[in-house]
CSV table of C-alpha atoms and ligand atoms in Angstrom, one decimal:
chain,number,residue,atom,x,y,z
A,16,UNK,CA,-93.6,-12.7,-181.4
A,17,UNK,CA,-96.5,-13.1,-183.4
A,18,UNK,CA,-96.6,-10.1,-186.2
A,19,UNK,CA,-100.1,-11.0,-187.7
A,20,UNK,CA,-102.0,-9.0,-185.2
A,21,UNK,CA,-106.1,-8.0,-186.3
A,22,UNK,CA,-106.7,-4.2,-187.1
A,23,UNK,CA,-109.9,-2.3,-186.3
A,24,UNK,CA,-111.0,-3.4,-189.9
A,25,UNK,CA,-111.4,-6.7,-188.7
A,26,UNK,CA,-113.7,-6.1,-186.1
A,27,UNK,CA,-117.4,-4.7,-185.9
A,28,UNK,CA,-117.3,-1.1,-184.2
A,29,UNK,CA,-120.7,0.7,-185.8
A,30,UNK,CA,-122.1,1.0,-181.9
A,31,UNK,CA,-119.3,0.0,-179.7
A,32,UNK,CA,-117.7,1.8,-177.5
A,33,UNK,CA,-114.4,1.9,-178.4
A,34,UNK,CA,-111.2,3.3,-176.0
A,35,UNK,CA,-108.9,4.1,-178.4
A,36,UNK,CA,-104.9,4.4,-177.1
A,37,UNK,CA,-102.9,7.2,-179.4
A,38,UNK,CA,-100.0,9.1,-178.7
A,39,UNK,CA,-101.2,12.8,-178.4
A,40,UNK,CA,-97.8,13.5,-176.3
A,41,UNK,CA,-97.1,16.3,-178.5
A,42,UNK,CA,-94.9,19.5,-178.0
A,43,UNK,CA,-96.3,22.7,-176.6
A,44,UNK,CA,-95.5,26.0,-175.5
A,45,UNK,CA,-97.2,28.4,-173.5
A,46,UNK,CA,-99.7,26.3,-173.6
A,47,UNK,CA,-100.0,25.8,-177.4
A,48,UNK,CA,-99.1,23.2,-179.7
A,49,UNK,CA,-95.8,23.4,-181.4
A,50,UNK,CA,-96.3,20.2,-183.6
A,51,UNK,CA,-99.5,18.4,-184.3
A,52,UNK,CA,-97.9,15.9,-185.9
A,53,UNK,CA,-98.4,12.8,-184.3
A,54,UNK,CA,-102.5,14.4,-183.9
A,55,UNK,CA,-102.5,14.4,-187.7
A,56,UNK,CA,-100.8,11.1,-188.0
A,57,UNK,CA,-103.7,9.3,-185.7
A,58,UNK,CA,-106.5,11.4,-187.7
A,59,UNK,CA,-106.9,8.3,-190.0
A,60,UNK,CA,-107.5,5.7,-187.0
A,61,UNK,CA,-110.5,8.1,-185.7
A,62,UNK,CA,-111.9,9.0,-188.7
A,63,UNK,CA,-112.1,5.3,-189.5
A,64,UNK,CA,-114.0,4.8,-186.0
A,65,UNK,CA,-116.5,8.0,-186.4
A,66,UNK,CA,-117.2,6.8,-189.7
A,67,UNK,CA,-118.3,3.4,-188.7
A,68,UNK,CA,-120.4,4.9,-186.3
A,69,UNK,CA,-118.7,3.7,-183.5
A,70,UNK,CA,-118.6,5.6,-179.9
A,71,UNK,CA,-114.9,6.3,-179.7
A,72,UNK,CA,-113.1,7.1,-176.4
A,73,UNK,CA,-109.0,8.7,-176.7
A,74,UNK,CA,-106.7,8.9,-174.6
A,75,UNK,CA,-103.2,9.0,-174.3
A,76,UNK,CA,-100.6,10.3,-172.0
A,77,UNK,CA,-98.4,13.8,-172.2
A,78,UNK,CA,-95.5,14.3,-170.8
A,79,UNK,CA,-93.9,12.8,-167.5
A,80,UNK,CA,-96.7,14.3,-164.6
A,81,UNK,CA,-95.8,11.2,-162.4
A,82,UNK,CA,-99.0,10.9,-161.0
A,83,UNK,CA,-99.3,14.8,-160.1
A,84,UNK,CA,-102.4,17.0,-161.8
A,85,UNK,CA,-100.0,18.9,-163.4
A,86,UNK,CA,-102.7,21.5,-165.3
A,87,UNK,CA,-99.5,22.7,-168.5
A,88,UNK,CA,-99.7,18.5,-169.1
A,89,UNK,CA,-104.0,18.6,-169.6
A,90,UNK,CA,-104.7,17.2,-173.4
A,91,UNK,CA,-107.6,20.1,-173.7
A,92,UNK,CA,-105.7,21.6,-176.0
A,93,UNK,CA,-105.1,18.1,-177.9
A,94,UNK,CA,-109.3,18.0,-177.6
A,95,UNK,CA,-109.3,21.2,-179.3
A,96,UNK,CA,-107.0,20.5,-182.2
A,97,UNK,CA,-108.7,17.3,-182.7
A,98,UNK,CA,-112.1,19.0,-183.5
A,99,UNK,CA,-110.3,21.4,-185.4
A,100,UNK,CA,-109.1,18.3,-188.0
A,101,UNK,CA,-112.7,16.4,-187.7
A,102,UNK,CA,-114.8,19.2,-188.0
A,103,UNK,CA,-116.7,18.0,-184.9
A,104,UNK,CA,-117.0,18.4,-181.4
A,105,UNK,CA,-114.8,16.4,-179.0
A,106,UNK,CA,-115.8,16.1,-175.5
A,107,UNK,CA,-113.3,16.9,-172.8
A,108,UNK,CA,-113.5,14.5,-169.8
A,109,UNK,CA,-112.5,16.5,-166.7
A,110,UNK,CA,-110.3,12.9,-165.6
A,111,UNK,CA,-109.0,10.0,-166.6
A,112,UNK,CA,-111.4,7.1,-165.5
A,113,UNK,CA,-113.5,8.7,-162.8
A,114,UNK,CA,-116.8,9.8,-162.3
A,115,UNK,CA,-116.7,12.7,-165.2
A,116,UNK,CA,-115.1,10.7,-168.0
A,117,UNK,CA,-117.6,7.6,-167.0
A,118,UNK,CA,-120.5,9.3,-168.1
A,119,UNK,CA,-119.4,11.3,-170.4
A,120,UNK,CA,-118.5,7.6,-172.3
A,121,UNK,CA,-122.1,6.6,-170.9
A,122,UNK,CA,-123.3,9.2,-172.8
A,123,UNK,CA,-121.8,8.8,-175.7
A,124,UNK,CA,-124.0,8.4,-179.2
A,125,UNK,CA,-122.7,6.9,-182.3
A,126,UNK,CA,-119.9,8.9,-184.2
A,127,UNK,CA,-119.4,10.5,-181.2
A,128,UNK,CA,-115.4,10.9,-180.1
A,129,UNK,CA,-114.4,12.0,-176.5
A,130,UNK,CA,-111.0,12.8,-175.2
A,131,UNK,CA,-110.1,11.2,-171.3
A,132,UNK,CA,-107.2,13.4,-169.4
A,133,UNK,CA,-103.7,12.9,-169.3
A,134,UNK,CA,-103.2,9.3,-168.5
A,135,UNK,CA,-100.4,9.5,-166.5
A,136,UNK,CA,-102.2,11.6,-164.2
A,137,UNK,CA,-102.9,8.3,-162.5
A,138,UNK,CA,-99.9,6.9,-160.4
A,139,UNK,CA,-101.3,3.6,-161.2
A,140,UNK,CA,-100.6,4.2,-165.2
A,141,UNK,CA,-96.8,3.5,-165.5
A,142,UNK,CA,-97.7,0.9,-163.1
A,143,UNK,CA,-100.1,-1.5,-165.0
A,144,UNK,CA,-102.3,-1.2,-162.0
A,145,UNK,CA,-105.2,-3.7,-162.7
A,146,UNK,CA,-107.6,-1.3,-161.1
A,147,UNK,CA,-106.6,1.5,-163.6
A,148,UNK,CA,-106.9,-1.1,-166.7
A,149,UNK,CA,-110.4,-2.5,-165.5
A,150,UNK,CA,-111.6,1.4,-164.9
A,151,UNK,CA,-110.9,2.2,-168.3
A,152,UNK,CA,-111.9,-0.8,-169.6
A,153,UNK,CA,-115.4,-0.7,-167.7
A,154,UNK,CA,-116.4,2.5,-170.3
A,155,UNK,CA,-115.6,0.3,-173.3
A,156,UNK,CA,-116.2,-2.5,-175.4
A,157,UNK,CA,-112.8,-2.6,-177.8
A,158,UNK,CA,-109.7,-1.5,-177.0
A,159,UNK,CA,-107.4,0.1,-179.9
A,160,UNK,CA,-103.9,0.7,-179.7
A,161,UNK,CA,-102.8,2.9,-182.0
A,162,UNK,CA,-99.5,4.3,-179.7
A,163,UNK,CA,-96.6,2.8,-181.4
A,164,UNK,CA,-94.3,5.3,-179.5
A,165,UNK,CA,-95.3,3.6,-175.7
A,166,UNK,CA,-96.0,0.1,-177.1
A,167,UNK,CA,-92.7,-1.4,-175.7
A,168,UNK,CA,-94.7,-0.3,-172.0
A,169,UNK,CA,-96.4,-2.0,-170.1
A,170,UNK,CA,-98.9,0.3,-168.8
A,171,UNK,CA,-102.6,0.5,-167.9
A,172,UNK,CA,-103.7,2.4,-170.8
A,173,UNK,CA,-100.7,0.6,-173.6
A,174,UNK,CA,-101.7,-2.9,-172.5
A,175,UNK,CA,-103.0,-3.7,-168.8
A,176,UNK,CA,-106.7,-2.6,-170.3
A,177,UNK,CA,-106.3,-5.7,-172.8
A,178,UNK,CA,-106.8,-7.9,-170.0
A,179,UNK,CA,-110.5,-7.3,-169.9
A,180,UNK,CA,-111.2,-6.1,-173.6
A,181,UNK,CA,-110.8,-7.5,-177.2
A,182,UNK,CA,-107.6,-5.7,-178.2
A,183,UNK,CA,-107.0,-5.0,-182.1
A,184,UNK,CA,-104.1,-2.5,-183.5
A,185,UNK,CA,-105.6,0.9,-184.7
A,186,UNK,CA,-103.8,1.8,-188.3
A,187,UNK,CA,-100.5,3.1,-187.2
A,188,UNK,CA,-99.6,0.3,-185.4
A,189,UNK,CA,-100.8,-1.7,-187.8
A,190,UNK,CA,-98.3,0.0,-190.4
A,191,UNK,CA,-95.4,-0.5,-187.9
A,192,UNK,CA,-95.8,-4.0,-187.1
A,193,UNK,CA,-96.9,-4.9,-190.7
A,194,UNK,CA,-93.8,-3.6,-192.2
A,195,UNK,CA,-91.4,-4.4,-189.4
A,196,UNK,CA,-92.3,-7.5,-188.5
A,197,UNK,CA,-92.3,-8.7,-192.0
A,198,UNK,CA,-88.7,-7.3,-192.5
A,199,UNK,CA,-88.0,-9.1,-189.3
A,200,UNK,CA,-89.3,-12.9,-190.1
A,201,UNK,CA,-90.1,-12.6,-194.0
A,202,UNK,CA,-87.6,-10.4,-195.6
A,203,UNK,CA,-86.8,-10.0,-199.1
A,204,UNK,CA,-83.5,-11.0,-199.9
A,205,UNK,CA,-80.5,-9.5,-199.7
A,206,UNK,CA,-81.2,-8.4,-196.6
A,207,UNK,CA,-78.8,-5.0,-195.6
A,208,UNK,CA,-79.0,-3.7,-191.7
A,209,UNK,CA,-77.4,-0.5,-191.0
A,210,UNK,CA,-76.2,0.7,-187.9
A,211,UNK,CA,-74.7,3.6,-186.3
A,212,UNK,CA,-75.1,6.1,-183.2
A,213,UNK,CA,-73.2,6.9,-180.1
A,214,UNK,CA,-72.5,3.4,-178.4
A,215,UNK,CA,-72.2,-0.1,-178.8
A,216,UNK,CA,-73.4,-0.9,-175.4
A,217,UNK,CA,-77.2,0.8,-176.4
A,218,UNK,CA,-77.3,-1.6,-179.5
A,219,UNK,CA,-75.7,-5.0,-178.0
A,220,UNK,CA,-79.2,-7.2,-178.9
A,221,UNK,CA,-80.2,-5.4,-181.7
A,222,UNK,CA,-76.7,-6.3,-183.4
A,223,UNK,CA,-76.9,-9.6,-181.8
A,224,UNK,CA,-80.4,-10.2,-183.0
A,225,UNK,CA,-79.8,-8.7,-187.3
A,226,UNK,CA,-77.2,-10.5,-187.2
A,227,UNK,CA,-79.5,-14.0,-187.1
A,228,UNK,CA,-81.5,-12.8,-190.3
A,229,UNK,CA,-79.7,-10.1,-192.1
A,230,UNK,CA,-76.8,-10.8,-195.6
A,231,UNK,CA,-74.9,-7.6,-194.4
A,232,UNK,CA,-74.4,-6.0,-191.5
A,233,UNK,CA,-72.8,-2.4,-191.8
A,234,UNK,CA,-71.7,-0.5,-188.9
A,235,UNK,CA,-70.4,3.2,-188.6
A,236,UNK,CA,-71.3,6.1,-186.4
A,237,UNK,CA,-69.2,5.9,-183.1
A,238,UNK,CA,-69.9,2.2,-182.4
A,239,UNK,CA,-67.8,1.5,-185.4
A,240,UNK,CA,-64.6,2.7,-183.4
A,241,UNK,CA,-65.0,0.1,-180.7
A,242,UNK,CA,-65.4,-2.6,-183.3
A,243,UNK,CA,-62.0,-1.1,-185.2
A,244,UNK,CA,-60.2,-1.2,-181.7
A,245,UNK,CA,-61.8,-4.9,-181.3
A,246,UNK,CA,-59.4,-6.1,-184.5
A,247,UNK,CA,-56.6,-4.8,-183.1
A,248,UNK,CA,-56.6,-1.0,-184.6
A,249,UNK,CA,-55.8,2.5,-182.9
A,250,UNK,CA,-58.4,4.2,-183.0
A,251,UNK,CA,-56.9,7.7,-181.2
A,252,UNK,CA,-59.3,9.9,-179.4
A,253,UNK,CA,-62.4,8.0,-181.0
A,254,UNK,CA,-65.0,7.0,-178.4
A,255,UNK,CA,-64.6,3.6,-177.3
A,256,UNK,CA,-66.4,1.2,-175.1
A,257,UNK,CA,-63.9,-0.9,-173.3
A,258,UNK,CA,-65.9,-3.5,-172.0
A,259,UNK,CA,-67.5,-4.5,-174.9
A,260,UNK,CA,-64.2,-5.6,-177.2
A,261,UNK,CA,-64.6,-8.7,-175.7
A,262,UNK,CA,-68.3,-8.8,-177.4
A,263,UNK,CA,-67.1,-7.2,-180.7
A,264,UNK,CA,-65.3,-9.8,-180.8
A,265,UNK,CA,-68.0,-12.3,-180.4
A,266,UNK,CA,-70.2,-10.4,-182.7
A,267,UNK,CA,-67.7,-10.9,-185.5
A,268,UNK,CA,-67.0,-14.4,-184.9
A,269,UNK,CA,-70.7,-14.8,-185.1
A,270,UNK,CA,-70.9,-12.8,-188.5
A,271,UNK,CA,-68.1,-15.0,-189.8
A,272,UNK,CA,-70.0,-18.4,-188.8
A,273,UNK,CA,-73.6,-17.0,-190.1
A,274,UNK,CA,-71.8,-16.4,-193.4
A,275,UNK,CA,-73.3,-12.8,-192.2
A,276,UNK,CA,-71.0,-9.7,-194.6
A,277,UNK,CA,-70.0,-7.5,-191.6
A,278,UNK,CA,-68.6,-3.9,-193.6
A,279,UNK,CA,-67.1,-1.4,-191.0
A,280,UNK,CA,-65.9,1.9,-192.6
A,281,UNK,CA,-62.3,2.2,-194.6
A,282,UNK,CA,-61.9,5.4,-193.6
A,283,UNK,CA,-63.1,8.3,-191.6
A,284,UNK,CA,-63.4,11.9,-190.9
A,285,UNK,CA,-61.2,12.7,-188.1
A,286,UNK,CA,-60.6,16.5,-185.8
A,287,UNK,CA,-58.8,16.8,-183.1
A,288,UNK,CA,-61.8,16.9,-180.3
A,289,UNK,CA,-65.6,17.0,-180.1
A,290,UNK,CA,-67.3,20.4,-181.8
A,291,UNK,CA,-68.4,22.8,-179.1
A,292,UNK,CA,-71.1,23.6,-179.2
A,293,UNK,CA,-72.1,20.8,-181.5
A,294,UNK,CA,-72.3,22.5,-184.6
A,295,UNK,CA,-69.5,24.7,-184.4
A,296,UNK,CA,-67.4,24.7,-187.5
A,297,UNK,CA,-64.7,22.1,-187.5
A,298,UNK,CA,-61.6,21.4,-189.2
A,299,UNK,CA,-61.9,17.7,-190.3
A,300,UNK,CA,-59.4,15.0,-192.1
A,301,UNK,CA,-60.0,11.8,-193.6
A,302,UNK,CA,-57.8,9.5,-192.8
A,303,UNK,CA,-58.0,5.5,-193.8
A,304,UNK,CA,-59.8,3.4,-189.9
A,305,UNK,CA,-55.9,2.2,-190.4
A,306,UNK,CA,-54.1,5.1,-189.9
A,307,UNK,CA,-56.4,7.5,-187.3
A,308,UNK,CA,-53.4,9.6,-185.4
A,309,UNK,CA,-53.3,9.0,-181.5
A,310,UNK,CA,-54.4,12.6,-181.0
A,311,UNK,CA,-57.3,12.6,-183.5
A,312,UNK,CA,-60.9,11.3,-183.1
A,313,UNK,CA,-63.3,9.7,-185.7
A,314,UNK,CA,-66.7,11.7,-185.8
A,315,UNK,CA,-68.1,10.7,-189.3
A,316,UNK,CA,-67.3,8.1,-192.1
A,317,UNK,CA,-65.1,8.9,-194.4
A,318,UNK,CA,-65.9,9.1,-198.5
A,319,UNK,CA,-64.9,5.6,-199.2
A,320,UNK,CA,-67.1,4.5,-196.7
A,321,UNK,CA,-69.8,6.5,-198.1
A,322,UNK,CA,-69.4,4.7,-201.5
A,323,UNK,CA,-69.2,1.6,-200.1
A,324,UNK,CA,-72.2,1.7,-198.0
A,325,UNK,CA,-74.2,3.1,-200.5
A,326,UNK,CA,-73.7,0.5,-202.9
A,327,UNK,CA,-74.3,-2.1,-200.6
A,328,UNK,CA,-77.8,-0.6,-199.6
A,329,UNK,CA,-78.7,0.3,-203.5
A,330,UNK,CA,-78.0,-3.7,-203.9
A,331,UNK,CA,-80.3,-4.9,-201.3
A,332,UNK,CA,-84.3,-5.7,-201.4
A,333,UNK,CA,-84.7,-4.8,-197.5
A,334,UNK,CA,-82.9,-2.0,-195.9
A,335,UNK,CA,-83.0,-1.6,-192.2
A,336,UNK,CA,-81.3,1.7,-190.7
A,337,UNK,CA,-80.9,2.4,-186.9
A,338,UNK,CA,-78.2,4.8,-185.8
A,339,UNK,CA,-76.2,8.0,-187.7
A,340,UNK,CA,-73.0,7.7,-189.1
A,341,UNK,CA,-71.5,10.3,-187.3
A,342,UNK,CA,-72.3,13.5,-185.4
A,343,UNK,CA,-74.7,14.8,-188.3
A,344,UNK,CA,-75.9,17.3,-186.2
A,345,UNK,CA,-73.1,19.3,-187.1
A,346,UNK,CA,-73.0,19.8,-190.6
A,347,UNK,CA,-69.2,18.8,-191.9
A,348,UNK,CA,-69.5,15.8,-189.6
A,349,UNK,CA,-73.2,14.8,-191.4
A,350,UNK,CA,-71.5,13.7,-195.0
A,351,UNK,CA,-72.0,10.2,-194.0
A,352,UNK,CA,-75.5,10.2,-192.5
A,353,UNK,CA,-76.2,12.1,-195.7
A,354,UNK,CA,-74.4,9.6,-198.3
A,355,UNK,CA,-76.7,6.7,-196.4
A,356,UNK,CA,-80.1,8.3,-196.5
A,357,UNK,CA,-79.7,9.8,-199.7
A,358,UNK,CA,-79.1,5.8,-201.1
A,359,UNK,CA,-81.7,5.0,-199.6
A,360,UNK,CA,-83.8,6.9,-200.8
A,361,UNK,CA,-82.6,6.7,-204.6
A,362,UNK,CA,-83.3,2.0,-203.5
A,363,UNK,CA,-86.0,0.2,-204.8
A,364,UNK,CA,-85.9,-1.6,-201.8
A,365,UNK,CA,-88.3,-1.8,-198.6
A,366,UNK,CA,-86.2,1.1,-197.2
A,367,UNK,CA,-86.8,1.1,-192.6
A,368,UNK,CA,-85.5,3.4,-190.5
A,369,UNK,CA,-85.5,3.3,-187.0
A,370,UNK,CA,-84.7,5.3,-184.1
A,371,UNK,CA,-85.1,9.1,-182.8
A,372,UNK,CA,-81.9,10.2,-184.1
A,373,UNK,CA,-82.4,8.5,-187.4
A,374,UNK,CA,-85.9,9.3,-187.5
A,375,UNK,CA,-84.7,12.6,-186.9
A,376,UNK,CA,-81.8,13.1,-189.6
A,377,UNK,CA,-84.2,11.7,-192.3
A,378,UNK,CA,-86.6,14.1,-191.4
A,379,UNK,CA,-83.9,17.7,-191.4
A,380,UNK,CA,-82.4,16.2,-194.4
A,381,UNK,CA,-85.5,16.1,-196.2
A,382,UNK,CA,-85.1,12.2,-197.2
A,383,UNK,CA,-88.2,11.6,-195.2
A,384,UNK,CA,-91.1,11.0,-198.3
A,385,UNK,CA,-88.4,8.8,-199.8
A,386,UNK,CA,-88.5,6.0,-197.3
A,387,UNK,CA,-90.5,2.8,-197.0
A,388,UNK,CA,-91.1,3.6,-193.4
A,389,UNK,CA,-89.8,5.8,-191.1
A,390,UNK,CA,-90.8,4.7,-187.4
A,391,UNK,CA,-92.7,6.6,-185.1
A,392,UNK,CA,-91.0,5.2,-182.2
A,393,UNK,CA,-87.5,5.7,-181.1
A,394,UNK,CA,-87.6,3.3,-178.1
A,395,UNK,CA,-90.3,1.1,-179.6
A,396,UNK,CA,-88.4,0.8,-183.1
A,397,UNK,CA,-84.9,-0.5,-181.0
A,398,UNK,CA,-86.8,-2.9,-179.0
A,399,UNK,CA,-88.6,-4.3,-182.3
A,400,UNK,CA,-85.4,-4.6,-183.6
A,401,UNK,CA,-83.9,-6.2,-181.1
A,402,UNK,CA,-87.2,-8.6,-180.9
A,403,UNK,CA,-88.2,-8.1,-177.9
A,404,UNK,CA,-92.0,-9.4,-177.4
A,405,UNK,CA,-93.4,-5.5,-176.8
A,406,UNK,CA,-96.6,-5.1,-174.5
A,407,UNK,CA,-98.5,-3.5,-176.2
A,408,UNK,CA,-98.6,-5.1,-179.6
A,409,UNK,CA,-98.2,-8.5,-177.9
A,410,UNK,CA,-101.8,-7.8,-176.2
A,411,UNK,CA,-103.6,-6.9,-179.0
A,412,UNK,CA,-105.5,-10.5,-180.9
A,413,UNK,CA,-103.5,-12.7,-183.4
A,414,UNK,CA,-105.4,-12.6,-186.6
B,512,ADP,P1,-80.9,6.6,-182.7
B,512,ADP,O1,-81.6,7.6,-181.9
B,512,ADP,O2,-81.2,6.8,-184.2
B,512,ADP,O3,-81.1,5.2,-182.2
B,512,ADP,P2,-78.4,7.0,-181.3
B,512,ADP,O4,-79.1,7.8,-180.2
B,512,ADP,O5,-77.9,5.7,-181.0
B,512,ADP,O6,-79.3,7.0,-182.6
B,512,ADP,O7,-77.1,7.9,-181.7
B,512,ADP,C1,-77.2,9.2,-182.2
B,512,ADP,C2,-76.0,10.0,-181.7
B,512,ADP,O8,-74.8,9.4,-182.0
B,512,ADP,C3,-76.0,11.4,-182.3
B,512,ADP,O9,-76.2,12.3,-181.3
B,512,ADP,C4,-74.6,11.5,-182.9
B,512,ADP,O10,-74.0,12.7,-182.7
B,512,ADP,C5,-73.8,10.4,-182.2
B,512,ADP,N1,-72.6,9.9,-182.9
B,512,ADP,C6,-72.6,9.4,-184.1
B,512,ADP,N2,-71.3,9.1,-184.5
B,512,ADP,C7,-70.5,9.5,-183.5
B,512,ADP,C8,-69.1,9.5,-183.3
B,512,ADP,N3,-68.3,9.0,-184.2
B,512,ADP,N4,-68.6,10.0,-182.1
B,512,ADP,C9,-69.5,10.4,-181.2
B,512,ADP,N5,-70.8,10.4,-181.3
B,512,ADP,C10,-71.4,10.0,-182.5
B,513,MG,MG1,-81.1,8.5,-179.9
């Protein structure tokens, strides 16, 4: 996949009108935003449009309506908050690419922003339906993608509109792809991936795929169990996924031929079953990955892990990170996911991270300003990783 993709600076908007895909699919509550984060976060893209004087056209999609005019999924209130940040009017269409929202883009004068509805108000949407893409290309002249979060989608409004417009990344895409995709095919060496979660089987390419480009490859978090069982450890109660020794297996033969450093954890912190409810206090062990009892299960690394994870992601130039180290959402079991962001954030290196959960951790921990780049995408990011050609990015022109 091609990385070097052209941004709206690289294309003449003053005048044009401009349909411009964000991700608006924000929280709410009785009917009111509870987060206008990712609103915020696209503020930069628009204000770049309005100031160029182009006529710019939003939409996005909120929720999972299916097709149904669901009216708690309408993006009014988006509209509203919108104007709120510009200082400006934005005009509401009353559909997605019907008769309403066509002239409202008709009537559109420079600077001008409008909001269309819901986009998965349409059936055709999730669908890529080609007569979706070419009504909402038909009020345009550019198409912007600025949605990291649904670029791994092929929709109408993510990519099937690119099929009749010239297609450029907005700036948040642009900042995803730029500093991903250069980890990906350019990085600076040594090279350190870092990867956790719940399973090996939800990770299988994106191990397969660092492990053609990174120097190390750490895993903990409860995929690291499988991997310990793989060379022939107990691993208790820990979770494991049977079917896949066979492809540990595989994965560390193919470390070992790539020259690839593949560090699983020393030790670990071990209780007796899953906390209930999840952060329920705990009593916890450490125990060396060795020596984990038959009735005990691994829920975080241990401290020698910690050190040793740290130090190799304090030595590296590139840091990628997908994946806790254990179940840091309860707070004796988060030492691990803890020990890793924190050396990230004290590296020098390009510091990633990737993934909700990740995304998430960095973000409670308060680890979040530290980082290179934390990606907006939990879906998106894993499929980027795993270098998967994603729609919506793939669409947009090669500078
Ligand atoms: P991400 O969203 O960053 O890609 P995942 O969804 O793959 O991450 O994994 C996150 C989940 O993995 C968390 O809910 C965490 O509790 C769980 N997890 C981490 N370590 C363990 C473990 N040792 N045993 C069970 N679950 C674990
Ligand atoms: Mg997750």
């Amino acid at each position: 996949m091609n990385y070097n993709k052209k941004s709206i600076e690289d294309i003449e908007v003053a005048g044009k009108r401009v349909l411009c895909r964000c991700d608006f699919n924000v929280p709410t509550k009785d009917g009111k935003i509870t987060s206008d984060k990712r609103i915020v976060a696209a503020m930069p893209t628009i204000e770049y449009l309005v100031s160029k004087g182009a006529k710019v056209i939003l939409c996005s999609h909120m929720g999972k309506p299916k097709g149904e005019w669901k009216p708690e999924l309408s993006l009014k209130v988006v509209a509203q908050r919108i104007s709120e940040l510009l200082g400006k009017e934005v005009v509401m269409a009353a559909d997605v690419a019907g008769e309403d929202a066509q002239a409202k883009a008709a009537a559109l004068q420079n600077g001008d922003v409008m909001l269309l509805e819901n986009t998965r108000y349409i059936k055709g949407e999730t669908k890529n339906d080609p007569e979706l893409s070419k009504a909402l290309a038909s009020m345009a002249d550019i198409f912007v993608n600025d949605a990291f979060g649904t670029a791994h989608r092929a929709h109408s409004s993510t990519a099937g509109v690119a099929d009749y417009l010239p297609a450029v990344s907005g700036y948040l895409v642009q900042k995803e792809v730029s500093i991903m995709g250069k980890a990906l095919a350019n990085p600076e060496r040594p090279f350190v991936a870092i990867l956790g979660g719940a399973k090996v089987s939800d990770k299988l390419n994106v191990i397969n795929n660092l492990l053609e480009k990174v120097d190390t490859l750490i895993i903990g978090g409860g995929m690291a169990y499988t991997f310990l069982a793989a060379q022939g450890y107990s691993v208790g109660k820990s979770l494991v996924d049977n079917e896949k020794l066979d492809y540990c297996k595989e994965m560390m033969a193919k470390a070992q031929a790539k020259g690839v450093n593949l560090l699983l954890p020393v030790d670990t912190a071990v209780a007796g079953s899953f906390p209930n409810p999840i952060d329920a206090e705990i009593p916890v062990s450490y125990v060396d990955c060795t020596n984990i009892p038959d009735d005990q299960m691994g829920l975080d690394i241990g401290p020698k892990a910690c050190e040793a994870f740290a130090a190799a992601a304090k030595s590296a130039k590139t840091v990628v990170w997908n994946g806790p180290m254990g179940v840091f959402e309860n707070p004796t079991l988060a030492k691990g996911t803890v020990a890793v962001a924190q050396a990230l954030a004290d590296s020098d290196a390009v510091t990633i991270v990737g993934g909700g959960d990740s995304a998430a951790a960095c973000e409670q921990l308060g680890f979040a300003d530290k980082i290179t780049h934390i990606s907006t995408g939990g879906g998106a990011s894993l499929e980027f990783l795993e270098g998967l050609e994603l729609p919506g990015i793939a669409c947009l022109q090669d500078k």
